Structure formats: structure tokens, C-alpha cells
Amino acid sequence: MSTTGAPQSRQGGFDPEQALARLAAGSRGDRLLHVHEVAARAASTAAWPEWVHPSVYAAFAGAGVGELWSHQREAADLAHAGSHVVMATGTASGKSLGYLVPVLSALVEGADAPSGRGATALYLSPTKALAADQVARLGALAIPGLRSATYDGDTPQEERRWIRDHAQLVLTNPDLVHHSLLPQHQRWAPFLRGLRYVVVDECHVYRGVFGSHVAALLRRLRRVAARYGAEPTFVLASATVRDPAQHASRLVGLPVRAVERDGSPREAMTFGLWEPGDLPGSGVAASSDVDTSGETPARRSATSEAADLLADLVAGGVQTVAFARSRAGVEALAASARRLLADAHPRLEGAVAAYRGGYLPEERRELERSLRDGDLVGLAATTALELGIDISGLDAVLLAGWPGTRASLWQQAGRAGRSGSRSLAVFVAADDPLDTYLVHHPDALFGQSVEATVLDPDNPHVLAPHLAAAAAELPLTEADLPAFGPRAGGLVDALTAKGILRRRPKGWFWARADRAADHVSLRGAGEVVGIVERRTGRILGTIDEASAHAQVHTGAVHVHQGETYVVTELDLDGGTASVVRGDPGWSTYAQSVSAFDIVGTERSFDRGPVRVCFGSVRVHTQVTSFLRRLPSGEIIGTHPLELPRRTLATKAVWWTMPVESLAGAGIAEAAIPGAAHAAEHAAIGMLPLVATSDRWDIGGVSTAEHPDTGLPTILIYDGHPGGAGFAEHAFDAFGEWLAATRAAIASCGCERGCPACVQSPKCGNGNDPLDKNGAVALLSLVLGAADTERSEGARTGGRG
């Protein structure tokens, strides 16, 4: 009934309970902590609307779509009537049909126009691979008169003009709109005049700073389209999130109606919560077991455990995707699974591969094809695969570590069962506070609704360069400013004072010779560093400049497609990291130092001696050295680095505690650094419980006495310029957040602290000093002082 369809499941079906029982057999029996059954969902169908163009109906009917799911019909009717709409239903619920039906009908109706192109539509996805997949599906429908094409960085120059002049449906991504379509809108004039629909797929991805960038971009797109007389209807597709209408409305800057009741059927899912076993008492671990915390972890890493489970599932013929949280994790997981299969089932060694962002286009597309065709039985993937690639027939999903949000958890788990059969999902806990807390508190996963999606369209660090880009596209006028929010006027004045914009009677103009769009990186990553093989000049991949300091510094060991390389030089000015192929036998871990300045307090509350604040800060970080570590965990050298200090102007939540109050809680003055440091680590790890953040989106600094407060201070900050909304969420949920943090530490069975409670995988100080018991006492003090209703009104201004 939908284009996501129901391919036939394997003969005899798939039994997830039996597969899970095999995984948990023998010595693994105590690792399966909880099994949750997700009930099947019955279908709710609707007839095709009468307004659908006959050729569109015929194409879908020929593909076996005789009816629509109820949510597809509801969304299609709203979009056809000109209402902005967002569909927020589960993975594989056929959301694409909800927007394709009205879009394709409008496009085909316009094919009879004298120009051969009446209405046009723009489809935006966060990844190029998703757009390419959509084009392939449209081609298979073979709708007469429909001309669709992808337009991205891989599109040959000779094809671009034809697409601009003749394509009715252009499938692209926000980056292309920002760098090409809007700055060169005159070339797109005929397309923009007919712009009837803008489809924003996977819109739940647009959160934090990336979401704020895309919100500004869509306002620029609306403004340029209006210049050509077009006011397109926005149709958005999202995973299940809390309050999708609010998120979509903030994203496009217009009222949006939500369709949330999922009419598609879903077979039952068996969902297991899995905690890896302890490492052998010898302390010797496999290379992928080594945590970046500076000490051997108390238990096996989620990556290693998931590799074992993936190999077992592949050996049993169970087509499985294992999601890991990082590029390096994906490579390690796939390599480990292949090694295990090579020993036990040599013919299956090639049936496992890795898929992540940063691959070249031809590498990505070959992996996608192999998985769809069944040549691959197991795949280790980052969220680059999560983002909507239409792959059906998967039996199982492994999640190696918490994916960041409940919404992402269900999005990834929904990858299994697309064939209409029962499915299996297993969440494998990483050795950190949040993962450990979740597998021991199933209600925090299965008894809670998904999170709201955080983005701030008014972030001045994001909005200001977009206003400059808008002025370069068309002169900005007073009438334009309300669409960009209440801060737009002040930001335009500031840009004018700096000479970036120039005021003229007809508005504000771009006043520089370079391209305004080049000053904005939509993904909040800043400059990009290319990873180049020194001998051949081949580009292996890319990494953002901020991450390059810690991951591809001179001397770093870098893994790509299972092959190990060593960085010989990091040239930040040239934007390249030169590497040579070879495995030196050790891994590397960067160390850094951090400090912060409190710029201003925007909100605060006091309870007893503890003061909790939210406001603006400057965080200074410098990577100073790196460690070389053997697979056993033994550190064999520390090497200094000369990298520049980076300063981040952002938002943060922080709290202060008098020394005497800490002493009363049993924390001597000499123990404050370790207690505060441990509490900071655990609080960072638990923040995703209350905000849609990943621990890599946020950072923290703690100090026994900060010069701006004169007191012991713990600060948790957004890791993006101008903030991303996560720290403010933490301020608003302060009691819930720190209560869960204290519970996670106190319930951990370790003696002095471990990665499951207070050690951090990204600590620049080698997790020293840390005081687990002191952290529990510190958090008990804070919660005892702050666990009552906060004072009315929030203070503003001033130094913290």
C-alpha cells in the first residue's frame, strides 16, 4: 500500500525471540538485562483522493499501491489545499507517498504548459544519498512527462543547466541551496517562478545549530521565491518527535499543521537491553576495547560487544545493521566482525562492510546497492544510513551505544522489520553513565515519550551571516526583517556598522567583494580539512576543522575503510592532513586544557547556598599533546603539540557552591577538584536524558575557584558558536537532570569511578583527578538546596 512496500520475507519468516535467545546463550546469559515487546500495529487505510492526476494514480497502482495509509491521505489533502504540513510518523511508514502524491500531481498537470514546465518543486534532504535514492524510486514509477533530477556537488557541470531549465522536480540538499541556488537565483528564475512545493525530508535532523542554519536558509529561500512571485507550500517529513508542529513552524517560519497518527501496519518488535560483560581480570583488552578515558574500561566496549553480536547474526543469515556513534567506531566494529567471521566462517568475511559519512560518493552508493541486493548481510553504520535510505528486508538492528535521543533510538530500531515481518532490536550499552542508567532503568526508555527537537532561529551567531547572505542575494528591506525574527534589525545595524552591509535608499546591500555565502557553514563545522594520502594525493575523506585538532593532528593514527594511516602533517592554513598508510601498532588520544570566562548571566535562581545560572560564556580550549597507547592499554609515550588555542563564544549552564557548604557535605577543600570534575563528567553524560543533545554536542569545565565567581564552579556548555539550546534545556530541567546524574553515579557498582559513571571518553585531562564519592556528596548538596520550587522570575544581566 505504500512505496516503502512489503517485499516478501524469507521463507519461514524471522523469529526475533529465537535469535535473541541464541545471542544470550551460554556465558552471555547475564548480559541481556531486559526484553521489551513492542506490539504490532494494525493498518488504517484511506481511498485515493479524486484530485490525483490519473497518470500519477496509474503509476502507483501499477506498483501495487491500491490504497493509502490514513496519514498519507491526510497529509496529501492538506498539502494539495495549500496548507503547510509535517508528517511525524514512524520509520517505514511511507511518509514519502504523503508528499509525492500532491507534488507529482501538480508537476504532471503543469507539463501541458506552453513551456513544457508549469509547477516546479524542490526536495531537500540532509544527505546526497537520500536524494539519489528518491530519484531512483521516481524513475521506477515511470510517470509520463515527469522530469526529475538530483542537483548536488556530484552533478556534472554540463547537466546543471539542463536541470535548471527543464527539470520539474529538483532533489538537492540545504548546502547546495545555500552555496549555489540562492546566490545564483537569476539562473534559476524560471524554476523559482513556478515553485509550488518545497519538501523538507527528515526534518527532525535539523536541530541545534544545524537546525538554526537551515531555519535561516528557508527564510532566505522564501524571500527569493517571493521575488519571482512564488509562495510555495512546505511539506515536511519527520521521525516521531514531540510537538512536530512547533518544530516545523520554527524551521520554516510559518504555521504548520501536524499529521501524527500513523496509519501504516507494523509487525511486533522484540527489543533487548544488553550490558557487555567485564573485561578479563588480566586487564588485557582487544584494541577496540580500549576506551579513550586514559584507563582500561571496567567492561567491554559497546563496539566490541556489538561486533560479536553482528558476527553471530550474520553467521545465522540474519541481515543486520549495527549503528555506532562515530566514524572510528563504525570502522572498528566492521573490522572486528570481519575478523571473527574470517576465523569461523571464511566465506562470510566479505558479507560485512562499513558505512559512514566522509566516504566518497561512489563508495557510498556501492555499499547501498550491496545492502539492498543482499550481497551484504551485515553493515556497521553511522547515522548517515539512518537518514532515510530506503533499504527493506532487514531483520535486526544493533545499537552500539546510545544514539543521542529516544527519537533516534526508534528511528534506528525501525530499520528492522521493513519487510513486514517481526524484527529484533538490541541496544548495547556503552561504558558511560547514561547508557548504564538506561539499561538498568527500562522505563526511562520505554515508558517515556520522545523528546522535543531543539533549535533557535534567533541565534545571533547563526542569523547574522545569513542576513548578510540574504542582502547579497537581494537588497534587504525593512519589510524583510520580520521574517527573520526580532533580532534581525539589531543584527543588520551591527553588520552595517562593521562595513559588511551598506545602507542605501532601497535597502541594505552586501558591501564586500567576496561571496557572502562562503562565510557560512550550514553544519556548524566551520572550515573543512581534507585527509590526503601523501604518496598518491588521493582524498580519503574530510573532517571539520574543530575536530581536526584532536583527531588528525600530526602523529595521530587514523582509520579509513578498515585501513590504518598515520598523520604526518596537519596544515590548518592549507586545510589538509597528510597521511601515510601503515599500522604502527598503537592508537593515539589527544589531551587538551580548557578554561572559561563568564560574559553575562541571563537567568538564575538561588536555593540556599547554591546558585544556578544560564548565560553567555567564552570557552578556551587548546590541544596540547597526545598519548600513544598499546592495545593492552599501556601508555608508551606522551608527545607535545603546538596547536592554536580555540575560543568558543556560546551558552552555558553553571552552578556555584561555597567551600564551607561543601565542607559541611563532607568534601574537604583539597577534594573539591576531583569531586567537581567527576560530577561534571557524569552531568555531561546524562544531559541527553533531558535535551536532544549528544554528549559530543556539549562540553564542560570545572574548577575549585573560578575568578569570575570566586567559588567552586561547574559549567556545562553548548559546543557550538552562539549556543544550540541544550544548556538552556539543562537549566530548565536542572533538578531532573542532576537527580538522574546522582542516581547513575551512586548505583554504579565500581569502587572508585569508571566509564559507566564518572570517567569521560573525551576528557582532555586523562580523567584525573576524579572522586566518585565526592561527586555523589556534591550532587546531594546541590539537589538538597535546589529541589524546591524556583523563585518567581529570572534575574538578568551582570557577571556570573
PDB file of N, CA, C and O in Angstrom, residues 745-783:
ATOM      1  N   ILE A 745      25.563   7.703  39.266  1.00  0.00           N
ATOM      2  CA  ILE A 745      26.857   7.514  39.950  1.00  0.00           C
ATOM      3  C   ILE A 745      26.688   6.606  41.171  1.00  0.00           C
ATOM      4  O   ILE A 745      27.448   5.652  41.373  1.00  0.00           O
ATOM      5  N   ALA A 746      25.667   6.901  41.988  1.00  0.00           N
ATOM      6  CA  ALA A 746      25.505   6.182  43.250  1.00  0.00           C
ATOM      7  C   ALA A 746      25.196   4.708  43.029  1.00  0.00           C
ATOM      8  O   ALA A 746      25.585   3.857  43.846  1.00  0.00           O
ATOM      9  N   SER A 747      24.493   4.382  41.935  1.00  0.00           N
ATOM     10  CA  SER A 747      24.097   2.992  41.714  1.00  0.00           C
ATOM     11  C   SER A 747      25.168   2.179  40.993  1.00  0.00           C
ATOM     12  O   SER A 747      25.018   0.964  40.841  1.00  0.00           O
ATOM     13  N   CYS A 748      26.243   2.828  40.552  1.00  0.00           N
ATOM     14  CA  CYS A 748      27.297   2.107  39.845  1.00  0.00           C
ATOM     15  C   CYS A 748      28.076   1.239  40.836  1.00  0.00           C
ATOM     16  O   CYS A 748      28.442   1.694  41.928  1.00  0.00           O
ATOM     17  N   GLY A 749      28.350   0.012  40.453  1.00  0.00           N
ATOM     18  CA  GLY A 749      28.986  -0.937  41.363  1.00  0.00           C
ATOM     19  C   GLY A 749      30.479  -0.794  41.497  1.00  0.00           C
ATOM     20  O   GLY A 749      31.092  -1.527  42.286  1.00  0.00           O
ATOM     21  N   CYS A 750      31.092   0.125  40.760  1.00  0.00           N
ATOM     22  CA  CYS A 750      32.546   0.263  40.848  1.00  0.00           C
ATOM     23  C   CYS A 750      32.950   0.894  42.176  1.00  0.00           C
ATOM     24  O   CYS A 750      32.128   1.483  42.881  1.00  0.00           O
ATOM     25  N   GLU A 751      34.221   0.807  42.492  1.00  0.00           N
ATOM     26  CA  GLU A 751      34.698   1.293  43.784  1.00  0.00           C
ATOM     27  C   GLU A 751      35.106   2.763  43.726  1.00  0.00           C
ATOM     28  O   GLU A 751      34.742   3.550  44.603  1.00  0.00           O
ATOM     29  N   ARG A 752      35.850   3.155  42.701  1.00  0.00           N
ATOM     30  CA  ARG A 752      36.426   4.499  42.686  1.00  0.00           C
ATOM     31  C   ARG A 752      36.041   5.322  41.462  1.00  0.00           C
ATOM     32  O   ARG A 752      36.532   6.432  41.282  1.00  0.00           O
ATOM     33  N   GLY A 753      35.187   4.792  40.624  1.00  0.00           N
ATOM     34  CA  GLY A 753      34.815   5.513  39.411  1.00  0.00           C
ATOM     35  C   GLY A 753      35.257   4.768  38.170  1.00  0.00           C
ATOM     36  O   GLY A 753      36.361   4.223  38.136  1.00  0.00           O
ATOM     37  N   CYS A 754      34.425   4.749  37.155  1.00  0.00           N
ATOM     38  CA  CYS A 754      34.717   4.019  35.923  1.00  0.00           C
ATOM     39  C   CYS A 754      33.996   4.713  34.771  1.00  0.00           C
ATOM     40  O   CYS A 754      33.259   5.685  34.984  1.00  0.00           O
ATOM     41  N   PRO A 755      34.177   4.244  33.548  1.00  0.00           N
ATOM     42  CA  PRO A 755      33.482   4.890  32.423  1.00  0.00           C
ATOM     43  C   PRO A 755      31.961   4.823  32.512  1.00  0.00           C
ATOM     44  O   PRO A 755      31.272   5.620  31.877  1.00  0.00           O
ATOM     45  N   ALA A 756      31.435   3.892  33.298  1.00  0.00           N
ATOM     46  CA  ALA A 756      29.986   3.788  33.435  1.00  0.00           C
ATOM     47  C   ALA A 756      29.415   4.830  34.386  1.00  0.00           C
ATOM     48  O   ALA A 756      28.196   4.967  34.488  1.00  0.00           O
ATOM     49  N   CYS A 757      30.297   5.585  35.073  1.00  0.00           N
ATOM     50  CA  CYS A 757      29.754   6.616  35.969  1.00  0.00           C
ATOM     51  C   CYS A 757      30.458   7.965  35.785  1.00  0.00           C
ATOM     52  O   CYS A 757      29.842   8.911  35.310  1.00  0.00           O
ATOM     53  N   VAL A 758      31.751   8.072  36.099  1.00  0.00           N
ATOM     54  CA  VAL A 758      32.351   9.411  36.129  1.00  0.00           C
ATOM     55  C   VAL A 758      33.528   9.609  35.178  1.00  0.00           C
ATOM     56  O   VAL A 758      34.001  10.737  35.021  1.00  0.00           O
ATOM     57  N   GLN A 759      34.030   8.544  34.545  1.00  0.00           N
ATOM     58  CA  GLN A 759      35.092   8.750  33.563  1.00  0.00           C
ATOM     59  C   GLN A 759      34.477   9.172  32.228  1.00  0.00           C
ATOM     60  O   GLN A 759      33.384   8.747  31.875  1.00  0.00           O
ATOM     61  N   SER A 760      35.176  10.016  31.498  1.00  0.00           N
ATOM     62  CA  SER A 760      34.666  10.537  30.230  1.00  0.00           C
ATOM     63  C   SER A 760      35.569  10.131  29.074  1.00  0.00           C
ATOM     64  O   SER A 760      36.793  10.224  29.177  1.00  0.00           O
ATOM     65  N   PRO A 761      34.983   9.710  27.946  1.00  0.00           N
ATOM     66  CA  PRO A 761      35.795   9.335  26.793  1.00  0.00           C
ATOM     67  C   PRO A 761      36.435  10.510  26.088  1.00  0.00           C
ATOM     68  O   PRO A 761      37.252  10.316  25.196  1.00  0.00           O
ATOM     69  N   LYS A 762      36.074  11.724  26.465  1.00  0.00           N
ATOM     70  CA  LYS A 762      36.681  12.866  25.781  1.00  0.00           C
ATOM     71  C   LYS A 762      37.377  13.831  26.741  1.00  0.00           C
ATOM     72  O   LYS A 762      37.598  14.988  26.400  1.00  0.00           O
ATOM     73  N   CYS A 763      37.732  13.328  27.920  1.00  0.00           N
ATOM     74  CA  CYS A 763      38.404  14.184  28.896  1.00  0.00           C
ATOM     75  C   CYS A 763      39.800  14.535  28.406  1.00  0.00           C
ATOM     76  O   CYS A 763      40.601  13.657  28.079  1.00  0.00           O
ATOM     77  N   GLY A 764      40.091  15.823  28.372  1.00  0.00           N
ATOM     78  CA  GLY A 764      41.412  16.267  27.934  1.00  0.00           C
ATOM     79  C   GLY A 764      42.464  16.183  29.011  1.00  0.00           C
ATOM     80  O   GLY A 764      43.645  16.421  28.753  1.00  0.00           O
ATOM     81  N   ASN A 765      42.035  15.842  30.244  1.00  0.00           N
ATOM     82  CA  ASN A 765      42.976  15.756  31.364  1.00  0.00           C
ATOM     83  C   ASN A 765      43.237  14.321  31.788  1.00  0.00           C
ATOM     84  O   ASN A 765      43.723  14.085  32.906  1.00  0.00           O
ATOM     85  N   GLY A 766      42.920  13.358  30.933  1.00  0.00           N
ATOM     86  CA  GLY A 766      43.186  11.971  31.276  1.00  0.00           C
ATOM     87  C   GLY A 766      42.382  11.479  32.463  1.00  0.00           C
ATOM     88  O   GLY A 766      42.808  10.588  33.195  1.00  0.00           O
ATOM     89  N   ASN A 767      41.195  12.059  32.711  1.00  0.00           N
ATOM     90  CA  ASN A 767      40.327  11.655  33.825  1.00  0.00           C
ATOM     91  C   ASN A 767      41.040  11.722  35.170  1.00  0.00           C
ATOM     92  O   ASN A 767      40.938  10.818  36.006  1.00  0.00           O
ATOM     93  N   ASP A 768      41.730  12.809  35.378  1.00  0.00           N
ATOM     94  CA  ASP A 768      42.448  12.999  36.634  1.00  0.00           C
ATOM     95  C   ASP A 768      42.400  14.480  37.002  1.00  0.00           C
ATOM     96  O   ASP A 768      42.700  15.338  36.144  1.00  0.00           O
ATOM     97  N   PRO A 769      41.966  14.836  38.245  1.00  0.00           N
ATOM     98  CA  PRO A 769      41.525  13.944  39.318  1.00  0.00           C
ATOM     99  C   PRO A 769      40.023  13.642  39.203  1.00  0.00           C
ATOM    100  O   PRO A 769      39.273  14.417  38.606  1.00  0.00           O
ATOM    101  N   LEU A 770      39.600  12.514  39.759  1.00  0.00           N
ATOM    102  CA  LEU A 770      38.187  12.152  39.833  1.00  0.00           C
ATOM    103  C   LEU A 770      37.906  11.562  41.213  1.00  0.00           C
ATOM    104  O   LEU A 770      38.674  10.737  41.700  1.00  0.00           O
ATOM    105  N   ASP A 771      36.794  11.995  41.814  1.00  0.00           N
ATOM    106  CA  ASP A 771      36.394  11.499  43.131  1.00  0.00           C
ATOM    107  C   ASP A 771      34.926  11.113  43.048  1.00  0.00           C
ATOM    108  O   ASP A 771      34.036  11.970  43.110  1.00  0.00           O
ATOM    109  N   LYS A 772      34.668   9.816  42.879  1.00  0.00           N
ATOM    110  CA  LYS A 772      33.287   9.342  42.712  1.00  0.00           C
ATOM    111  C   LYS A 772      32.423   9.663  43.931  1.00  0.00           C
ATOM    112  O   LYS A 772      31.328  10.227  43.806  1.00  0.00           O
ATOM    113  N   ASN A 773      32.893   9.279  45.121  1.00  0.00           N
ATOM    114  CA  ASN A 773      32.097   9.526  46.328  1.00  0.00           C
ATOM    115  C   ASN A 773      31.898  11.013  46.570  1.00  0.00           C
ATOM    116  O   ASN A 773      30.838  11.453  47.020  1.00  0.00           O
ATOM    117  N   GLY A 774      32.938  11.796  46.251  1.00  0.00           N
ATOM    118  CA  GLY A 774      32.801  13.238  46.395  1.00  0.00           C
ATOM    119  C   GLY A 774      31.753  13.805  45.453  1.00  0.00           C
ATOM    120  O   GLY A 774      31.013  14.747  45.798  1.00  0.00           O
ATOM    121  N   ALA A 775      31.653  13.228  44.242  1.00  0.00           N
ATOM    122  CA  ALA A 775      30.647  13.699  43.290  1.00  0.00           C
ATOM    123  C   ALA A 775      29.243  13.432  43.809  1.00  0.00           C
ATOM    124  O   ALA A 775      28.333  14.275  43.671  1.00  0.00           O
ATOM    125  N   VAL A 776      29.020  12.261  44.415  1.00  0.00           N
ATOM    126  CA  VAL A 776      27.700  11.956  44.978  1.00  0.00           C
ATOM    127  C   VAL A 776      27.364  12.949  46.085  1.00  0.00           C
ATOM    128  O   VAL A 776      26.243  13.477  46.163  1.00  0.00           O
ATOM    129  N   ALA A 777      28.337  13.236  46.956  1.00  0.00           N
ATOM    130  CA  ALA A 777      28.102  14.192  48.047  1.00  0.00           C
ATOM    131  C   ALA A 777      27.830  15.587  47.502  1.00  0.00           C
ATOM    132  O   ALA A 777      26.937  16.297  47.984  1.00  0.00           O
ATOM    133  N   LEU A 778      28.585  15.993  46.475  1.00  0.00           N
ATOM    134  CA  LEU A 778      28.395  17.315  45.880  1.00  0.00           C
ATOM    135  C   LEU A 778      26.998  17.436  45.264  1.00  0.00           C
ATOM    136  O   LEU A 778      26.286  18.440  45.479  1.00  0.00           O
ATOM    137  N   LEU A 779      26.592  16.429  44.500  1.00  0.00           N
ATOM    138  CA  LEU A 779      25.279  16.485  43.859  1.00  0.00           C
ATOM    139  C   LEU A 779      24.154  16.400  44.880  1.00  0.00           C
ATOM    140  O   LEU A 779      23.093  17.014  44.706  1.00  0.00           O
ATOM    141  N   SER A 780      24.367  15.671  45.969  1.00  0.00           N
ATOM    142  CA  SER A 780      23.363  15.625  47.035  1.00  0.00           C
ATOM    143  C   SER A 780      23.181  17.006  47.649  1.00  0.00           C
ATOM    144  O   SER A 780      22.056  17.427  47.955  1.00  0.00           O
ATOM    145  N   LEU A 781      24.294  17.715  47.844  1.00  0.00           N
ATOM    146  CA  LEU A 781      24.220  19.088  48.358  1.00  0.00           C
ATOM    147  C   LEU A 781      23.424  19.977  47.405  1.00  0.00           C
ATOM    148  O   LEU A 781      22.514  20.706  47.821  1.00  0.00           O
ATOM    149  N   VAL A 782      23.761  19.911  46.109  1.00  0.00           N
ATOM    150  CA  VAL A 782      23.094  20.765  45.133  1.00  0.00           C
ATOM    151  C   VAL A 782      21.608  20.446  45.055  1.00  0.00           C
ATOM    152  O   VAL A 782      20.760  21.345  45.042  1.00  0.00           O
ATOM    153  N   LEU A 783      21.260  19.165  45.033  1.00  0.00           N
ATOM    154  CA  LEU A 783      19.852  18.790  44.933  1.00  0.00           C
ATOM    155  C   LEU A 783      19.095  19.139  46.205  1.00  0.00           C
ATOM    156  O   LEU A 783      17.943  19.570  46.145  1.00  0.00           O
TER     157      LEU A 783
END
